[in-house]
Coordinates of C-alpha atoms in Angstrom, one line a residue:
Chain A
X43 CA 47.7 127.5 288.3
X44 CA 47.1 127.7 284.5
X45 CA 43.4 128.5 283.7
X46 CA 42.3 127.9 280.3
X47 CA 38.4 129.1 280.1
X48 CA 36.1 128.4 277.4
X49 CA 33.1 130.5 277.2
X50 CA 30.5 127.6 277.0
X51 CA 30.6 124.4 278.2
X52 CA 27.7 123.1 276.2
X53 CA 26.0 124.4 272.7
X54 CA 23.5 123.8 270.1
X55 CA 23.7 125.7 267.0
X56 CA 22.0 125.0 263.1
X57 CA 23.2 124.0 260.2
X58 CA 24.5 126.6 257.9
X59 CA 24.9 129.4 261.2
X60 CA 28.2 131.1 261.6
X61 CA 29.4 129.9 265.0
X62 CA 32.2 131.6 267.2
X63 CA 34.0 129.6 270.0
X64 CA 36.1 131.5 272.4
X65 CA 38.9 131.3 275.0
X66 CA 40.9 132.8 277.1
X67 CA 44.3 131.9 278.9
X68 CA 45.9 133.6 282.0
X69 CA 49.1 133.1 282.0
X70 CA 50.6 135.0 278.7
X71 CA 51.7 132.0 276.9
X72 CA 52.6 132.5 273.3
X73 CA 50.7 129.1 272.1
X74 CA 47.5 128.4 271.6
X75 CA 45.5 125.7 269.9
X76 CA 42.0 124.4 269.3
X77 CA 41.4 120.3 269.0
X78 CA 38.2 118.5 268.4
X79 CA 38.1 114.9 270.2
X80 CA 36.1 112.5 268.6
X81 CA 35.3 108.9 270.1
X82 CA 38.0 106.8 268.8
X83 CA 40.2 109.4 267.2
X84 CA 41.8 110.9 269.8
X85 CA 42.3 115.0 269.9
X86 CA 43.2 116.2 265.9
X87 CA 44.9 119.5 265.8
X88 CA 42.3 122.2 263.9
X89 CA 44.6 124.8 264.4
X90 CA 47.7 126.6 266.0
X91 CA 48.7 130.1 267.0
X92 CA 52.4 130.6 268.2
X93 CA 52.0 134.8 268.5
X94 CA 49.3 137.4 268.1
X95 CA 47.6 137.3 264.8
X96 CA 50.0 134.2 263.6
X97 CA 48.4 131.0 262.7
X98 CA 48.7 127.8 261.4
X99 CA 46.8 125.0 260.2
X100 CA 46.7 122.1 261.7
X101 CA 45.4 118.7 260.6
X102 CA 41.6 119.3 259.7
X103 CA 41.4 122.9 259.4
X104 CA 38.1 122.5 256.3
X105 CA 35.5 124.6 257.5
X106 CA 37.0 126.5 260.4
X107 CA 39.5 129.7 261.1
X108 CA 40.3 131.3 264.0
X109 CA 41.6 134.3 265.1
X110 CA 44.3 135.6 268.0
X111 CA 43.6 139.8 268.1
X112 CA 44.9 139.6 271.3
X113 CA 47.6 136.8 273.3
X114 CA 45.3 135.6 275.6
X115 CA 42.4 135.2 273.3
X116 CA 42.0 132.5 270.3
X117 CA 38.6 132.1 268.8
X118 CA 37.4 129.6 266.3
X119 CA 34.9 130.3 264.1
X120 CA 33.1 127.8 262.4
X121 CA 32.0 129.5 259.1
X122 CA 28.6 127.7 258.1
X123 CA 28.3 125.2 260.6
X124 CA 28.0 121.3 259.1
X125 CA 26.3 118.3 260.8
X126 CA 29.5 116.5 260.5
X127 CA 31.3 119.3 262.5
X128 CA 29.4 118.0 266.0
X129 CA 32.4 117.4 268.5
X130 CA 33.8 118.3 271.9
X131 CA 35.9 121.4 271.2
X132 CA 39.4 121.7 273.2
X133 CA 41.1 125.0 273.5
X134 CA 45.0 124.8 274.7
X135 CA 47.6 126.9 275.6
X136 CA 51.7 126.4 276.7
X137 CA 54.9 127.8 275.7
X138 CA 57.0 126.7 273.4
X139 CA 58.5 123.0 274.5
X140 CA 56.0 123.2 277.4
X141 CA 53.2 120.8 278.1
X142 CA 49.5 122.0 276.9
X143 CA 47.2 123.1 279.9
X144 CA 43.7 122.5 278.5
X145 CA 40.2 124.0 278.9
X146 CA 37.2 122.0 280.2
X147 CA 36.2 121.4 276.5
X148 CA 33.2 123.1 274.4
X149 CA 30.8 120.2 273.8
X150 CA 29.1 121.0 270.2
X151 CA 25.9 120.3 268.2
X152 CA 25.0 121.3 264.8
X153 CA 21.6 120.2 264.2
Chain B
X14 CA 53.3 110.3 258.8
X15 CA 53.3 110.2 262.5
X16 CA 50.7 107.6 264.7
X17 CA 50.4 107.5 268.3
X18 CA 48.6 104.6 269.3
X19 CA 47.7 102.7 272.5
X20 CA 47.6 99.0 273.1
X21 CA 44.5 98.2 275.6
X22 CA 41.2 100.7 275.1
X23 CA 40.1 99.8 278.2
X24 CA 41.8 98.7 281.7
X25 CA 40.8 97.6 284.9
X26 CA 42.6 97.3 287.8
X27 CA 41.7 96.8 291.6
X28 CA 41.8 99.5 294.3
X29 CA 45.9 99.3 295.8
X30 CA 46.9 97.6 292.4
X31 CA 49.5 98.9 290.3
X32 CA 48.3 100.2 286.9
X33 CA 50.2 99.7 283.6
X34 CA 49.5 101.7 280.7
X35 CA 51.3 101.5 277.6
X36 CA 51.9 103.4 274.4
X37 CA 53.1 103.2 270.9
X38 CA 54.8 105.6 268.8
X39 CA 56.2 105.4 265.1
X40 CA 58.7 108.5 264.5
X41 CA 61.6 108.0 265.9
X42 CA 62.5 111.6 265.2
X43 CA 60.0 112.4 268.4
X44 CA 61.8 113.9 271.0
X45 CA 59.1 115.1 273.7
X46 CA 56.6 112.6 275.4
X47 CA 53.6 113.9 278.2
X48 CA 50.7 112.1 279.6
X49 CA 47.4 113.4 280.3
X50 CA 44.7 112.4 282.3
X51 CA 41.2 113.2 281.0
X52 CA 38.1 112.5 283.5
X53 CA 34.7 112.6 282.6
X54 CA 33.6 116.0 281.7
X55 CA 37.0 117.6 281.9
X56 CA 39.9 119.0 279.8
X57 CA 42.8 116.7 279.7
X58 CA 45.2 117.2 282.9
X59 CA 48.4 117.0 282.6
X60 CA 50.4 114.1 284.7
X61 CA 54.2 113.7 283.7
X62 CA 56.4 114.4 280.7
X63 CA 59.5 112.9 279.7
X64 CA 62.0 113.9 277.0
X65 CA 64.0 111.8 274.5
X66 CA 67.2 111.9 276.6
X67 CA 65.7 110.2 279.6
X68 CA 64.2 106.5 279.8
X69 CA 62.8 107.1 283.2
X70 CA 60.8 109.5 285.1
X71 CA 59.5 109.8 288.2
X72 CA 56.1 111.8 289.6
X73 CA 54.4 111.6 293.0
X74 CA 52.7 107.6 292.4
X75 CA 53.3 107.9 288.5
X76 CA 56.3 106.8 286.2
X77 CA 57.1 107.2 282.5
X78 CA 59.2 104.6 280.9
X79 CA 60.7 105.5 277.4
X80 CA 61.8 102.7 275.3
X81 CA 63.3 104.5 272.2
X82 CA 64.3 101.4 270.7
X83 CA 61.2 99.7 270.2
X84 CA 59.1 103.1 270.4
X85 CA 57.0 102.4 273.4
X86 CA 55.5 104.5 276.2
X87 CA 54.1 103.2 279.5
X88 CA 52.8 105.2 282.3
X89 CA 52.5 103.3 285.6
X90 CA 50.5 104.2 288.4
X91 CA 51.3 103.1 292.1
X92 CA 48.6 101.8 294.6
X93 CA 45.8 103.0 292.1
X94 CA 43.0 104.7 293.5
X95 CA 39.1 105.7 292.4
X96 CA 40.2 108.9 291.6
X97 CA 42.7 107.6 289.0
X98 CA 39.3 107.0 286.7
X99 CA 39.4 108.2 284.1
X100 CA 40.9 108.0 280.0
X101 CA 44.4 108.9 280.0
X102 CA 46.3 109.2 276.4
X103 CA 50.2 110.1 275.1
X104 CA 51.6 112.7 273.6
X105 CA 54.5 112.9 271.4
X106 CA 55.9 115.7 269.5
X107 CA 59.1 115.7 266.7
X108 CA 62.0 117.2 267.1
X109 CA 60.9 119.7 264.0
X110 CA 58.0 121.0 265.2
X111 CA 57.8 121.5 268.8
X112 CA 54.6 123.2 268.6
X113 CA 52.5 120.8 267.1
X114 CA 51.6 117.4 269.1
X115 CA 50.1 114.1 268.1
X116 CA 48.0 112.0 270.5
X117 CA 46.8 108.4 271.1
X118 CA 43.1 107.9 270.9
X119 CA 43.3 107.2 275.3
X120 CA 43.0 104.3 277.6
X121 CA 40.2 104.3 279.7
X122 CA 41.1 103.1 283.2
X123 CA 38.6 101.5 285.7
X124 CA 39.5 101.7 289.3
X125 CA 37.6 98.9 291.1
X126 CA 37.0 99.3 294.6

């Protein structure tokens, strides 16, 4: 089975801190991604990786970057942490024209 | 540009009743359909997937009917159980960027024993 880990499940961070999320996948697939689900809106894309140290922005990408040093590593960094960046955090990872396996979700709060 | 939407926000159904849930999708250029199933807590699971060439598929209890005429999406669920709880949503993604997939905001289900 696909495991897609994130290294916290829950965390609290303030406003204005530089904030690193991390994950790891173990089963070498070139793509990775990172969402934020919102009530309401659904998961929106922050963004993509399709190969080490390659990215692409996705649909909100304002105030976040990531990085992929390694393929089964993507981290998201969240610059200087905003209020209005409190969210759950979903880290993904497939092959191409495969379906996403997902990580249990980082659940975020900027106070 | 693209929506993925969902009809009912919430359904209930009764234990041993078949579920129906349905989707929406507005490019017709999408080619690659999944559902997920997201319980409470969790990441999103993934259930079935179904590409543009197929109007049916089949799972163990779960279907995926493709309507490409009128862009629709439904998921049905067989003899629904407690443990089918939970939100689950669509996926689509186009034809031109198989990487990058749009999702419905999710249908929470209630199992009703």
């Amino acid at each position: 089975d696909v495991k897609v880990t994130q290294s916290s499940r829950y965390l609290v961070k303030r406003t204005g801190e530089k904030v690193f999320l991390e994950c790891v996948q173990d089963m070498d697939h070139e793509n990775m991604f990172w969402y934020r689900q919102d009530p309401g809106l659904g998961l929106r894309l922050i963004y993509f990786s399709y190969d080490v140290k390659m990215k692409e922005k996705g649909d909100i990408p304002e105030g976040y970057s990531v990085s992929r040093e390694k393929k089964e590593r993507f981290s998201l960094i969240l610059e200087s942490a905003s209020t209005n960046q409190t969210s759950m955090y979903l880290c993904a990872s497939s092959r191409p024209l495969q379906p996403q396996h997902f990580g249990d979700g980082t659940r975020l709060s900027i106070l | 540009g693209e929506s993925v939407g969902l009809h009912l926000p919430t359904l209930s159904v009764q234990e041993g009743d078949n579920s129906i849930i349905n989707c929406a999708y507005s490019n017709s250029a999408s080619d690659y359909f999944i559902w997920y199933k997201q319980e409470s807590g969790k990441g999103p699971q993934f259930i079935i997937d179904i590409r543009s060439n197929m109007d049916k598929r089949q799972g163990q209890r779960v279907t995926v009917l493709l309507n490409k005429t009128v862009k629709h999406l439904s998921l049905q669920i067989a003899a629904t159980q407690p443990g089918d709880s939970a939100v689950y949503f669509c996926a689509e993604t186009p034809l031109y960027n198989f990487n990058k997939f749009y999702f419905g905001s999710g249908t929470k289900l209630n199992v009703k024993p």
